[in-house]
């Protein structure tokens, strides 16, 4: 009788791929986890309990068919595992690396709930598609037929790229416009290399180019080309611009030099350290933590990326101030643990009161406690009177989150409806906006979110847009 390949969670403990020691990984910007060896991937996939109703799948924004690709991996049918995995996810190896699995698939794994430790879904997903790349199974798109309709996509982040991929598969002529010099959006210039190495993103862009997607880089819509011209040029337009307006500090002294935005800091680091670009603000030290006492304000993923980048740049100390406690922070607990291992000090329940110096030399910190829950049920931080103390700092990084830029004003499109948060108002599941033939996806609709949700939006929108193109063609033919 064949050996039972699955349900090994009682006898086989959870085992993540090897993690490099903090002292070693602090010296570079390479990813911190190694790849599974084939036998280990098979063994870990075999821990899946093959639930009839898989909660991992329903809590994955892409509804990935996780139990099936785990079973195929456990039985060494890797190419089929890859086919199933890529059928629902445009960039499985990227999600496997950077999804906050503890809040999504793995956090809802039934064997995790029963105390056996989750199946390492993300690590296996990464393993499957990294292997597929290695073996040459990941191929450029060759549409069965070319269509004459053209779609312009503004933004080469995960949302725009996922839509581009789906549309190209259907033979649509796709042009992606982006203000940056490289595609990938925040996957390239926001998320640091130690979470997502850049060649993983660049090979996807190369392959989309080989598939016939046309990229127009260094092109800011609203400056280098008007939104109206873009609409005139294409049958349909997708807005996938993300959110980049930084929430600012407004305490006294917050205008001082040396108090910088997280996105500027991370972009400079990604360009200089991952691509070897010349970045004057990095070389001058303005956006470089080397030899500095660094304070990062914020408790989300962006703050985690800043503190860990500062450690790698050679900061003398790195402190992270967050006004709530560890249990109530928005950032992934796994990333906090990684940051602590690497030498970051978290100062929970604390907030800056004021900053000193024309170029910052320090700040006064006030301590907080958690009070009564607010309307959302979240406990509000309250000030503890008389608890202020001074802290030295010569680089302060603002990582308080992002808001949408005012696109209707920037693009002179007053009819483009937005929500009260300034994000674009788009129909759920299709991305249709108030402008005819214009769709919107990703962070510019959801507010700062996740790569996996941008991919989901891009795929859903492409499907709806294809329906609209087909309907329009049928109507024209009548
Ligand atoms: C520091 C940081 C770390 C993160 N870490 C994670 C993580 O670990 N896991 C995770 O899932 N998510 C993470 N996120 C969130 C994730 O990166 C975003 O949710 C996701 O990238 C949104 O995709 P998008 O396609 O909507 O927009 P983006 O990725 O922001 O891409 C938008 C693109 O549009 C371009 N653009 C904007 N305006 C214009 C214009 N006018 N003309 C032309 N081009 C324009 C931009 O240059 C950019 O390339 C992180 C975000 C940040 C900031
Ligand atoms: S896409 Fe993200 S949430 Fe879905 S299975 Fe992969 S890692 Fe989990």
Short mmCIF file of C-alpha atoms and ligand atoms in Angstrom, two decimals:
data_model
loop_
_atom_site.label_atom_id
_atom_site.label_comp_id
_atom_site.label_asym_id
_atom_site.label_seq_id
_atom_site.Cartn_x
_atom_site.Cartn_y
_atom_site.Cartn_z
CA UNK A 1 0.00 0.00 0.00
CA UNK A 2 1.27 3.51 -0.84
CA UNK A 3 2.57 5.49 2.08
CA UNK A 4 0.17 8.17 3.40
CA UNK A 5 1.82 11.44 2.32
CA UNK A 6 -0.42 13.86 4.27
CA UNK A 7 -1.73 14.55 7.81
CA UNK A 8 1.72 14.28 9.34
CA UNK A 9 1.18 17.23 11.66
CA UNK A 10 1.08 15.04 14.77
CA UNK A 11 4.47 13.46 14.17
CA UNK A 12 6.31 16.13 12.12
CA UNK A 13 6.84 19.50 13.82
CA UNK A 14 6.55 22.81 11.97
CA UNK A 15 9.89 23.82 10.50
CA UNK A 16 10.54 27.08 8.66
CA UNK A 17 13.40 27.35 6.15
CA UNK A 18 16.65 28.18 7.85
CA UNK A 19 16.95 31.80 9.00
CA UNK A 20 20.35 33.48 8.86
CA UNK A 21 21.79 34.61 12.21
CA UNK A 22 21.13 38.27 13.02
CA UNK A 23 24.86 39.11 13.22
CA UNK A 24 25.33 37.82 9.68
CA UNK A 25 22.16 39.18 8.08
CA UNK A 26 22.69 42.68 9.56
CA UNK A 27 25.65 43.08 7.24
CA UNK A 28 23.70 42.95 3.97
CA UNK A 29 20.31 43.46 2.32
CA UNK A 30 19.82 39.87 1.20
CA UNK A 31 16.74 37.88 2.23
CA UNK A 32 16.99 36.36 5.67
CA UNK A 33 15.33 32.98 4.95
CA UNK A 34 17.00 30.26 2.89
CA UNK A 35 15.04 28.07 0.45
CA UNK A 36 13.63 24.71 1.55
CA UNK A 37 15.52 21.70 0.27
CA UNK A 38 13.16 19.50 -1.79
CA UNK A 39 12.82 16.83 0.92
CA UNK A 40 12.01 19.45 3.55
CA UNK A 41 9.35 21.08 1.35
CA UNK A 42 7.75 17.66 0.80
CA UNK A 43 7.87 16.88 4.51
CA UNK A 44 6.38 20.24 5.58
CA UNK A 45 3.65 20.12 2.89
CA UNK A 46 2.74 16.65 4.17
CA UNK A 47 1.72 18.18 7.52
CA UNK A 48 -1.46 19.59 5.89
CA UNK A 49 -4.64 18.01 7.24
CA UNK A 50 -6.47 18.41 3.88
CA UNK A 51 -9.51 20.00 5.50
CA UNK A 52 -12.84 19.66 3.68
CA UNK A 53 -13.45 23.37 4.28
CA UNK A 54 -9.96 24.92 4.15
CA UNK A 55 -9.93 28.10 6.21
CA UNK A 56 -6.45 28.91 4.88
CA UNK A 57 -7.97 29.19 1.41
CA UNK A 58 -10.92 31.32 2.45
CA UNK A 59 -8.60 33.70 4.36
CA UNK A 60 -6.21 34.06 1.43
CA UNK A 61 -7.33 37.16 -0.53
CA UNK A 62 -6.71 35.20 -3.76
CA UNK A 63 -8.49 32.07 -2.48
CA UNK A 64 -5.42 30.09 -3.48
CA UNK A 65 -6.06 26.37 -3.74
CA UNK A 66 -3.61 25.72 -0.90
CA UNK A 67 -4.50 22.13 0.16
CA UNK A 68 -4.15 20.95 -3.46
CA UNK A 69 -0.73 22.44 -4.06
CA UNK A 70 0.47 21.21 -0.68
CA UNK A 71 -0.63 17.66 -1.55
CA UNK A 72 1.09 17.85 -4.95
CA UNK A 73 4.28 19.17 -3.34
CA UNK A 74 4.20 16.41 -0.72
CA UNK A 75 3.99 13.82 -3.51
CA UNK A 76 6.76 15.42 -5.59
CA UNK A 77 4.39 16.56 -8.38
CA UNK A 78 5.90 20.02 -8.38
CA UNK A 79 5.07 21.15 -11.89
CA UNK A 80 1.37 20.45 -11.28
CA UNK A 81 1.64 22.23 -7.92
CA UNK A 82 3.04 25.24 -9.79
CA UNK A 83 0.24 25.16 -12.38
CA UNK A 84 -2.41 25.22 -9.66
CA UNK A 85 -0.62 27.86 -7.65
CA UNK A 86 -0.16 30.24 -10.59
CA UNK A 87 -3.75 29.79 -11.75
CA UNK A 88 -4.99 32.04 -8.93
CA UNK A 89 -1.91 34.15 -8.14
CA UNK A 90 0.05 36.31 -10.59
CA UNK A 91 3.14 36.48 -8.32
CA UNK A 92 3.08 33.47 -5.95
CA UNK A 93 6.79 33.64 -5.10
CA UNK A 94 6.38 37.27 -4.06
CA UNK A 95 3.32 36.61 -1.85
CA UNK A 96 5.10 33.59 -0.36
CA UNK A 97 7.84 35.98 0.75
CA UNK A 98 5.94 39.03 1.97
CA UNK A 99 2.31 38.28 2.78
CA UNK A 100 1.66 38.64 6.51
CA UNK A 101 0.75 34.95 6.62
CA UNK A 102 0.19 35.08 10.37
CA UNK A 103 -2.87 37.29 9.71
CA UNK A 104 -4.04 35.49 6.53
CA UNK A 105 -3.66 31.86 5.43
CA UNK A 106 -1.39 30.50 8.18
CA UNK A 107 -3.22 32.36 10.94
CA UNK A 108 -6.33 30.38 9.99
CA UNK A 109 -4.74 26.97 9.44
CA UNK A 110 -6.75 24.38 11.36
CA UNK A 111 -3.72 22.54 12.72
CA UNK A 112 -2.39 25.88 14.02
CA UNK A 113 -5.70 26.33 15.84
CA UNK A 114 -5.35 22.86 17.34
CA UNK A 115 -1.93 23.74 18.74
CA UNK A 116 0.32 21.82 16.32
CA UNK A 117 1.84 24.83 14.57
CA UNK A 118 0.65 26.02 11.16
CA UNK A 119 1.64 24.48 7.86
CA UNK A 120 4.35 26.80 6.48
CA UNK A 121 2.14 27.81 3.55
CA UNK A 122 4.07 30.93 2.51
CA UNK A 123 7.45 29.18 2.49
CA UNK A 124 6.06 26.32 0.38
CA UNK A 125 4.38 28.74 -2.05
CA UNK A 126 7.73 30.50 -2.50
CA UNK A 127 9.52 27.19 -2.93
CA UNK A 128 7.12 25.98 -5.64
CA UNK A 129 7.44 29.07 -7.85
CA UNK A 130 11.16 29.63 -7.24
CA UNK A 131 11.63 26.04 -8.42
CA UNK A 132 9.36 26.72 -11.41
CA UNK A 133 11.60 29.65 -12.40
CA UNK A 134 14.69 27.50 -11.99
CA UNK A 135 13.22 24.72 -14.13
CA UNK A 136 11.97 27.09 -16.85
CA UNK A 137 8.26 26.41 -16.25
CA UNK A 138 7.45 30.12 -15.90
CA UNK A 139 7.02 31.28 -19.48
CA UNK A 140 6.17 34.61 -21.12
CA UNK A 141 2.55 34.99 -22.15
CA UNK A 142 1.69 34.11 -25.76
CA UNK A 143 -1.93 35.09 -26.36
CA UNK A 144 -3.96 32.78 -28.61
CA UNK A 145 -4.96 35.85 -30.65
CA UNK A 146 -4.18 39.56 -30.63
CA UNK A 147 -7.00 42.02 -29.94
CA UNK A 148 -6.94 45.54 -31.27
CA UNK A 149 -8.25 47.23 -28.11
CA UNK A 150 -5.70 49.02 -25.98
CA UNK A 151 -5.59 49.63 -22.22
CA UNK A 152 -3.41 52.20 -20.47
CA UNK A 153 -2.43 51.36 -16.90
CA UNK A 154 -1.10 54.10 -14.63
CA UNK A 155 1.25 52.52 -12.10
CA UNK A 156 3.59 49.52 -12.38
CA UNK A 157 3.00 48.25 -8.83
CA UNK A 158 1.55 44.80 -8.10
CA UNK A 159 -2.00 45.95 -8.93
CA UNK A 160 -1.09 47.40 -12.32
CA UNK A 161 1.20 44.48 -13.20
CA UNK A 162 -1.39 41.84 -12.25
CA UNK A 163 -3.97 43.57 -14.46
CA UNK A 164 -1.40 43.90 -17.29
CA UNK A 165 -0.63 40.18 -17.12
CA UNK A 166 -4.30 39.13 -17.28
CA UNK A 167 -5.12 41.53 -20.10
CA UNK A 168 -2.11 40.45 -22.13
CA UNK A 169 -3.12 36.79 -21.75
CA UNK A 170 -6.35 37.78 -23.50
CA UNK A 171 -4.39 39.48 -26.29
CA UNK A 172 -5.18 43.09 -25.32
CA UNK A 173 -2.58 45.79 -26.18
CA UNK A 174 -1.30 47.00 -22.81
CA UNK A 175 0.82 50.04 -21.97
CA UNK A 176 1.94 50.64 -18.38
CA UNK A 177 2.99 54.19 -17.40
CA UNK A 178 5.07 54.82 -14.28
CA UNK A 179 6.83 57.83 -12.84
CA UNK A 180 9.72 55.74 -11.54
CA UNK A 181 12.64 54.45 -13.60
CA UNK A 182 11.87 50.81 -12.68
CA UNK A 183 8.63 48.88 -12.42
CA UNK A 184 7.33 47.06 -9.34
CA UNK A 185 6.00 50.03 -7.34
CA UNK A 186 6.50 49.52 -3.62
CA UNK A 187 7.76 45.97 -4.25
CA UNK A 188 10.83 47.60 -5.82
CA UNK A 189 11.35 50.87 -3.93
CA UNK A 190 9.38 50.46 -0.68
CA UNK A 191 9.89 46.91 0.58
CA UNK A 192 13.58 46.30 1.42
CA UNK A 193 15.69 43.55 -0.16
CA UNK A 194 15.96 41.59 3.09
CA UNK A 195 12.23 40.79 2.70
CA UNK A 196 12.09 40.67 -1.10
CA UNK A 197 15.23 40.56 -3.21
CA UNK A 198 14.92 42.80 -6.22
CA UNK A 199 15.82 40.29 -8.92
CA UNK A 200 12.64 38.42 -7.93
CA UNK A 201 10.62 41.49 -8.98
CA UNK A 202 12.79 42.45 -11.98
CA UNK A 203 12.50 39.02 -13.61
CA UNK A 204 8.70 39.41 -13.52
CA UNK A 205 8.93 42.82 -15.21
CA UNK A 206 11.30 41.41 -17.86
CA UNK A 207 8.88 38.61 -18.53
CA UNK A 208 5.91 40.95 -18.87
CA UNK A 209 7.97 42.92 -21.40
CA UNK A 210 8.71 39.70 -23.27
CA UNK A 211 4.97 39.02 -23.19
CA UNK A 212 4.36 42.24 -25.11
CA UNK A 213 3.44 44.62 -22.29
CA UNK A 214 4.78 48.04 -23.24
CA UNK A 215 6.31 50.05 -20.35
CA UNK A 216 6.66 53.84 -20.45
CA UNK A 217 8.89 54.68 -17.50
CA UNK A 218 9.92 58.06 -16.01
CA UNK A 219 6.48 59.30 -17.05
CA UNK A 220 4.36 61.06 -14.45
CA UNK A 221 0.74 61.19 -15.48
CA UNK A 222 -0.45 64.73 -14.78
CA UNK A 223 2.98 66.17 -15.68
CA UNK A 224 4.56 64.36 -18.66
CA UNK A 225 1.22 63.36 -20.14
CA UNK A 226 -2.24 64.53 -19.13
CA UNK A 227 -4.83 62.12 -17.88
CA UNK A 228 -7.19 63.37 -20.63
CA UNK A 229 -4.60 62.57 -23.33
CA UNK A 230 -4.14 59.11 -21.87
CA UNK A 231 -7.88 58.49 -21.96
CA UNK A 232 -8.00 59.63 -25.57
CA UNK A 233 -5.14 57.32 -26.46
CA UNK A 234 -6.56 54.10 -24.97
CA UNK A 235 -9.92 52.35 -25.03
CA UNK A 236 -9.81 51.90 -21.27
CA UNK A 237 -7.63 53.23 -18.46
CA UNK A 238 -6.76 51.65 -15.11
CA UNK A 239 -5.53 53.83 -12.25
CA UNK A 240 -3.13 51.88 -10.04
CA UNK A 241 -1.08 54.69 -8.53
CA UNK A 242 -0.91 53.58 -4.89
CA UNK A 243 -0.85 56.02 -1.97
CA UNK A 244 2.23 58.10 -1.27
CA UNK A 245 1.20 61.19 0.76
CA UNK A 246 3.02 60.80 4.09
CA UNK A 247 1.16 61.48 7.34
CA UNK A 248 3.30 64.19 8.91
CA UNK A 249 4.39 64.88 12.47
CA UNK A 250 3.06 68.20 13.74
CA UNK A 251 4.84 68.50 17.09
CA UNK A 252 6.99 71.59 17.77
CA UNK A 253 10.34 71.30 15.97
CA UNK A 254 9.07 68.68 13.50
CA UNK A 255 10.25 70.82 10.56
CA UNK A 256 13.91 70.34 11.58
CA UNK A 257 16.51 68.88 9.24
CA UNK A 258 17.20 65.21 9.85
CA UNK A 259 13.47 64.43 10.22
CA UNK A 260 12.68 62.51 7.05
CA UNK A 261 9.85 60.61 5.39
CA UNK A 262 9.97 56.82 5.46
CA UNK A 263 9.24 56.50 1.75
CA UNK A 264 12.16 58.82 0.82
CA UNK A 265 14.46 56.97 3.20
CA UNK A 266 13.51 53.48 1.96
CA UNK A 267 13.56 54.48 -1.72
CA UNK A 268 17.08 55.89 -1.35
CA UNK A 269 18.22 52.76 0.46
CA UNK A 270 16.67 50.41 -2.10
CA UNK A 271 18.23 52.32 -4.99
CA UNK A 272 21.68 52.58 -3.42
CA UNK A 273 21.96 49.22 -1.66
CA UNK A 274 20.03 46.93 -4.00
CA UNK A 275 20.62 48.45 -7.41
CA UNK A 276 23.91 50.28 -6.79
CA UNK A 277 22.40 53.57 -8.07
CA UNK A 278 24.05 56.90 -7.23
CA UNK A 279 21.69 58.64 -4.80
CA UNK A 280 23.04 62.05 -3.72
CA UNK A 281 20.87 62.22 -0.55
CA UNK A 282 22.16 58.79 0.49
CA UNK A 283 25.78 59.70 -0.17
CA UNK A 284 25.48 63.06 1.63
CA UNK A 285 24.14 61.23 4.70
CA UNK A 286 20.75 62.99 4.59
CA UNK A 287 18.95 59.68 3.92
CA UNK A 288 21.53 57.34 5.44
CA UNK A 289 21.57 56.08 9.03
CA UNK A 290 25.26 55.21 9.12
CA UNK A 291 26.78 56.22 12.50
CA UNK A 292 23.55 57.85 13.67
CA UNK A 293 21.16 57.51 16.59
CA UNK A 294 17.94 56.72 14.80
CA UNK A 295 14.37 57.07 16.04
CA UNK A 296 11.54 55.72 13.90
CA UNK A 297 8.01 56.88 14.72
CA UNK A 298 5.24 54.37 13.86
CA UNK A 299 4.25 50.75 14.40
CA UNK A 300 3.31 49.40 10.96
CA UNK A 301 5.17 47.42 8.31
CA UNK A 302 6.83 50.58 7.00
CA UNK A 303 8.26 51.36 10.43
CA UNK A 304 9.55 47.77 10.70
CA UNK A 305 11.29 48.12 7.34
CA UNK A 306 12.88 51.44 8.37
CA UNK A 307 14.29 50.18 11.67
CA UNK A 308 15.76 47.07 10.06
CA UNK A 309 17.22 49.12 7.19
CA UNK A 310 18.84 51.52 9.68
CA UNK A 311 20.48 48.58 11.48
CA UNK A 312 21.93 47.34 8.17
CA UNK A 313 23.20 50.81 7.29
CA UNK A 314 25.28 50.85 10.49
CA UNK A 315 23.25 53.08 12.84
CA UNK A 316 24.72 53.33 16.35
CA UNK A 317 21.27 52.81 17.90
CA UNK A 318 17.76 52.28 16.53
CA UNK A 319 14.62 52.91 18.56
CA UNK A 320 11.05 52.49 17.41
CA UNK A 321 8.39 54.61 19.12
CA UNK A 322 4.81 53.39 18.99
CA UNK A 323 1.93 54.91 20.93
CA UNK A 324 0.16 51.61 21.59
CA UNK A 325 1.62 48.35 22.90
CA UNK A 326 3.02 45.30 21.15
CA UNK A 327 -0.30 43.45 21.08
CA UNK A 328 -2.01 46.40 19.41
CA UNK A 329 0.51 47.31 16.76
CA UNK A 330 -0.48 47.01 13.07
CA UNK A 331 2.86 45.56 11.93
CA UNK A 332 3.44 41.81 11.63
CA UNK A 333 4.59 40.15 14.89
CA UNK A 334 7.05 38.07 12.88
CA UNK A 335 8.73 41.26 11.64
CA UNK A 336 8.90 42.70 15.18
CA UNK A 337 10.63 39.52 16.36
CA UNK A 338 13.08 39.75 13.45
CA UNK A 339 13.77 43.41 14.25
CA UNK A 340 14.38 42.64 17.93
CA UNK A 341 16.82 39.88 17.02
CA UNK A 342 18.66 42.36 14.83
CA UNK A 343 19.10 44.87 17.67
CA UNK A 344 16.13 47.25 17.39
CA UNK A 345 14.73 48.60 20.65
CA UNK A 346 10.94 49.03 20.77
CA UNK A 347 9.66 51.77 23.03
CA UNK A 348 6.01 50.84 23.37
CA UNK A 349 3.34 53.27 24.59
CA UNK A 350 5.36 56.34 23.67
CA UNK A 351 4.94 59.35 21.44
CA UNK A 352 7.16 62.32 20.52
CA UNK A 353 6.19 65.56 22.27
CA UNK A 354 8.70 67.89 20.59
CA UNK A 355 11.99 67.92 18.71
CA UNK A 356 15.14 69.96 19.38
CA UNK A 357 17.67 71.52 16.99
CA UNK A 358 17.51 73.14 13.53
CA UNK A 359 18.98 69.85 12.45
CA UNK A 360 17.48 67.41 14.89
CA UNK A 361 19.61 66.55 17.94
CA UNK A 362 16.95 64.95 20.10
CA UNK A 363 13.34 64.74 21.13
CA UNK A 364 11.13 64.71 24.19
CA UNK A 365 9.13 61.54 24.54
CA UNK A 366 5.88 61.24 26.43
CA UNK A 367 4.58 57.95 27.78
CA UNK A 368 1.07 56.70 27.08
CA UNK A 369 -1.31 54.12 28.52
CA UNK A 370 -4.21 52.36 26.80
CA UNK A 371 -7.59 53.77 27.80
CA UNK A 372 -11.19 52.95 26.95
CA UNK A 373 -11.96 51.40 23.55
CA UNK A 374 -13.03 53.88 20.84
CA UNK A 375 -15.94 53.44 18.35
CA UNK A 376 -13.91 50.80 16.46
CA UNK A 377 -13.33 48.80 19.65
CA UNK A 378 -9.62 49.67 19.71
CA UNK A 379 -8.20 51.01 22.98
CA UNK A 380 -7.20 54.66 22.61
CA UNK A 381 -3.76 55.75 23.82
CA UNK A 382 -3.90 58.31 26.65
CA UNK A 383 -1.11 60.54 27.86
CA UNK A 384 0.52 59.85 31.26
CA UNK A 385 1.07 63.34 32.69
CA UNK A 386 4.59 64.13 33.89
CA UNK A 387 6.18 61.11 32.24
CA UNK A 388 8.21 63.07 29.64
CA UNK A 389 11.87 62.33 29.11
CA UNK A 390 14.58 63.39 26.66
CA UNK A 391 16.23 61.15 24.07
CA UNK A 392 19.10 61.89 21.69
CA UNK A 393 18.49 61.42 17.98
CA UNK A 394 20.20 62.60 14.81
CA UNK A 395 17.88 60.91 12.33
CA UNK A 396 14.11 60.72 12.87
CA UNK A 397 12.05 58.75 10.37
CA UNK A 398 8.33 59.42 10.00
CA UNK A 399 6.51 56.13 9.38
CA UNK A 400 2.97 57.07 10.37
CA UNK A 401 1.25 55.79 7.27
CA UNK A 402 0.22 57.09 3.87
CA UNK A 403 -2.77 58.86 2.38
CA UNK A 404 -4.04 59.26 -1.14
CA UNK A 405 -2.85 62.17 -3.24
CA UNK A 406 -5.64 64.43 -4.53
CA UNK A 407 -5.87 62.90 -8.02
CA UNK A 408 -9.02 64.78 -9.16
CA UNK A 409 -7.15 68.07 -8.53
CA UNK A 410 -3.73 66.89 -9.75
CA UNK A 411 -5.24 65.52 -12.97
CA UNK A 412 -7.92 68.18 -13.42
CA UNK A 413 -10.67 65.56 -13.26
CA UNK A 414 -13.30 66.93 -10.85
CA UNK A 415 -15.74 64.21 -11.94
CA UNK A 416 -13.45 61.45 -10.65
CA UNK A 417 -15.31 60.54 -7.44
CA UNK A 418 -13.31 59.96 -4.27
CA UNK A 419 -14.20 58.77 -0.77
CA UNK A 420 -13.92 60.93 2.34
CA UNK A 421 -10.39 59.54 2.77
CA UNK A 422 -9.41 60.79 -0.69
CA UNK A 423 -9.12 57.28 -2.15
CA UNK A 424 -10.83 56.67 -5.48
CA UNK A 425 -14.40 55.48 -5.24
CA UNK A 426 -14.52 52.27 -7.29
CA UNK A 427 -17.07 49.50 -7.64
CA UNK A 428 -16.26 46.45 -5.54
CA UNK A 429 -15.09 43.51 -7.66
CA UNK A 430 -14.68 45.44 -10.93
CA UNK A 431 -12.83 48.65 -10.05
CA UNK A 432 -15.18 50.79 -12.17
CA UNK A 433 -14.95 54.48 -11.25
CA UNK A 434 -17.31 57.39 -11.85
CA UNK A 435 -15.58 58.07 -15.21
CA UNK A 436 -16.65 56.00 -18.18
CA UNK A 437 -14.01 53.44 -19.18
CA UNK A 438 -11.79 54.28 -16.19
CA UNK A 439 -11.08 51.70 -13.47
CA UNK A 440 -9.06 51.91 -10.26
CA UNK A 441 -7.34 49.22 -8.19
CA UNK A 442 -4.97 48.58 -5.29
CA UNK A 443 -3.97 51.05 -2.58
CA UNK A 444 -5.46 54.06 -4.38
CA UNK A 445 -8.86 52.43 -3.78
CA UNK A 446 -8.28 50.54 -0.50
CA UNK A 447 -5.84 52.94 1.19
CA UNK A 448 -2.46 51.50 2.27
CA UNK A 449 -2.99 47.75 2.10
CA UNK A 450 -1.11 44.67 0.93
CA UNK A 451 0.51 43.36 -2.23
CA UNK A 452 -1.83 40.36 -2.28
CA UNK A 453 -4.92 42.61 -2.25
CA UNK A 454 -3.50 44.73 -5.09
CA UNK A 455 -3.00 41.52 -7.10
CA UNK A 456 -6.56 40.46 -6.35
CA UNK A 457 -7.90 43.84 -7.48
CA UNK A 458 -5.79 43.77 -10.65
CA UNK A 459 -7.07 40.33 -11.60
CA UNK A 460 -10.71 41.12 -10.82
CA UNK A 461 -10.55 44.41 -12.69
CA UNK A 462 -8.94 42.81 -15.76
CA UNK A 463 -11.73 40.22 -15.88
CA UNK A 464 -14.43 42.92 -15.64
CA UNK A 465 -12.67 45.09 -18.21
CA UNK A 466 -12.44 42.19 -20.66
CA UNK A 467 -16.18 41.64 -20.27
CA UNK A 468 -16.78 45.32 -21.01
CA UNK A 469 -14.55 45.20 -24.11
CA UNK A 470 -16.34 42.11 -25.39
CA UNK A 471 -19.77 43.65 -24.77
CA UNK A 472 -18.73 46.88 -26.52
CA UNK A 473 -17.49 44.89 -29.51
CA UNK A 474 -20.72 42.91 -29.70
CA UNK A 475 -22.80 46.11 -29.55
CA UNK A 476 -20.65 47.74 -32.27
CA UNK A 477 -21.13 44.68 -34.49
CA UNK A 478 -24.96 44.80 -34.24
C1 LIG B 1 7.67 50.21 3.30
C2 LIG B 1 6.52 49.35 2.91
C3 LIG B 1 6.57 48.00 3.22
C4 LIG B 1 5.52 47.18 2.86
N1 LIG B 1 5.61 45.85 3.17
C5 LIG B 1 4.63 45.03 2.74
C6 LIG B 1 4.72 43.64 2.98
O1 LIG B 1 5.65 43.16 3.62
N2 LIG B 1 3.73 42.83 2.51
C7 LIG B 1 2.68 43.34 1.80
O2 LIG B 1 1.83 42.57 1.34
N3 LIG B 1 2.56 44.66 1.58
C8 LIG B 1 3.51 45.52 2.03
N4 LIG B 1 3.39 46.85 1.81
C9 LIG B 1 2.20 47.36 1.09
C10 LIG B 1 2.29 47.09 -0.41
O3 LIG B 1 3.56 47.41 -0.89
C11 LIG B 1 1.22 47.89 -1.15
O4 LIG B 1 -0.05 47.58 -0.58
C12 LIG B 1 1.18 47.53 -2.63
O5 LIG B 1 2.44 47.74 -3.23
C13 LIG B 1 0.12 48.37 -3.35
O6 LIG B 1 0.17 48.10 -4.72
P1 LIG B 1 -0.34 49.15 -5.80
O7 LIG B 1 -0.14 48.50 -7.12
O8 LIG B 1 -1.71 49.60 -5.43
O9 LIG B 1 0.58 50.44 -5.63
P2 LIG B 1 2.16 50.68 -5.59
O10 LIG B 1 2.92 49.47 -5.30
O11 LIG B 1 2.34 51.84 -4.69
O12 LIG B 1 2.50 51.12 -7.09
C14 LIG B 1 2.00 52.33 -7.60
C15 LIG B 1 2.86 52.76 -8.77
O13 LIG B 1 2.23 53.89 -9.37
C16 LIG B 1 3.21 54.83 -9.74
N5 LIG B 1 2.58 56.15 -9.83
C17 LIG B 1 1.98 56.84 -8.83
N6 LIG B 1 1.50 58.01 -9.31
C18 LIG B 1 1.81 58.05 -10.63
C19 LIG B 1 1.59 59.01 -11.66
N7 LIG B 1 0.94 60.16 -11.45
N8 LIG B 1 2.07 58.73 -12.91
C20 LIG B 1 2.73 57.56 -13.17
N9 LIG B 1 2.96 56.62 -12.20
C21 LIG B 1 2.49 56.87 -10.96
C22 LIG B 1 4.24 54.73 -8.64
O14 LIG B 1 5.50 55.20 -9.10
C23 LIG B 1 4.25 53.23 -8.36
O15 LIG B 1 5.23 52.56 -9.12
C24 LIG B 1 4.40 47.72 2.19
C25 LIG B 1 4.35 49.08 1.91
C26 LIG B 1 5.39 49.90 2.27
C27 LIG B 1 5.32 51.36 1.98
S1 LIG B 2 -1.11 34.63 -1.35
FE1 LIG B 2 -0.56 35.20 0.75
S2 LIG B 2 -2.38 34.71 1.97
FE2 LIG B 2 -2.57 33.61 0.01
S3 LIG B 2 -1.64 31.58 0.36
FE3 LIG B 2 -0.02 32.88 -0.43
S4 LIG B 2 1.00 33.69 1.40
FE4 LIG B 2 -1.01 32.92 2.07
#
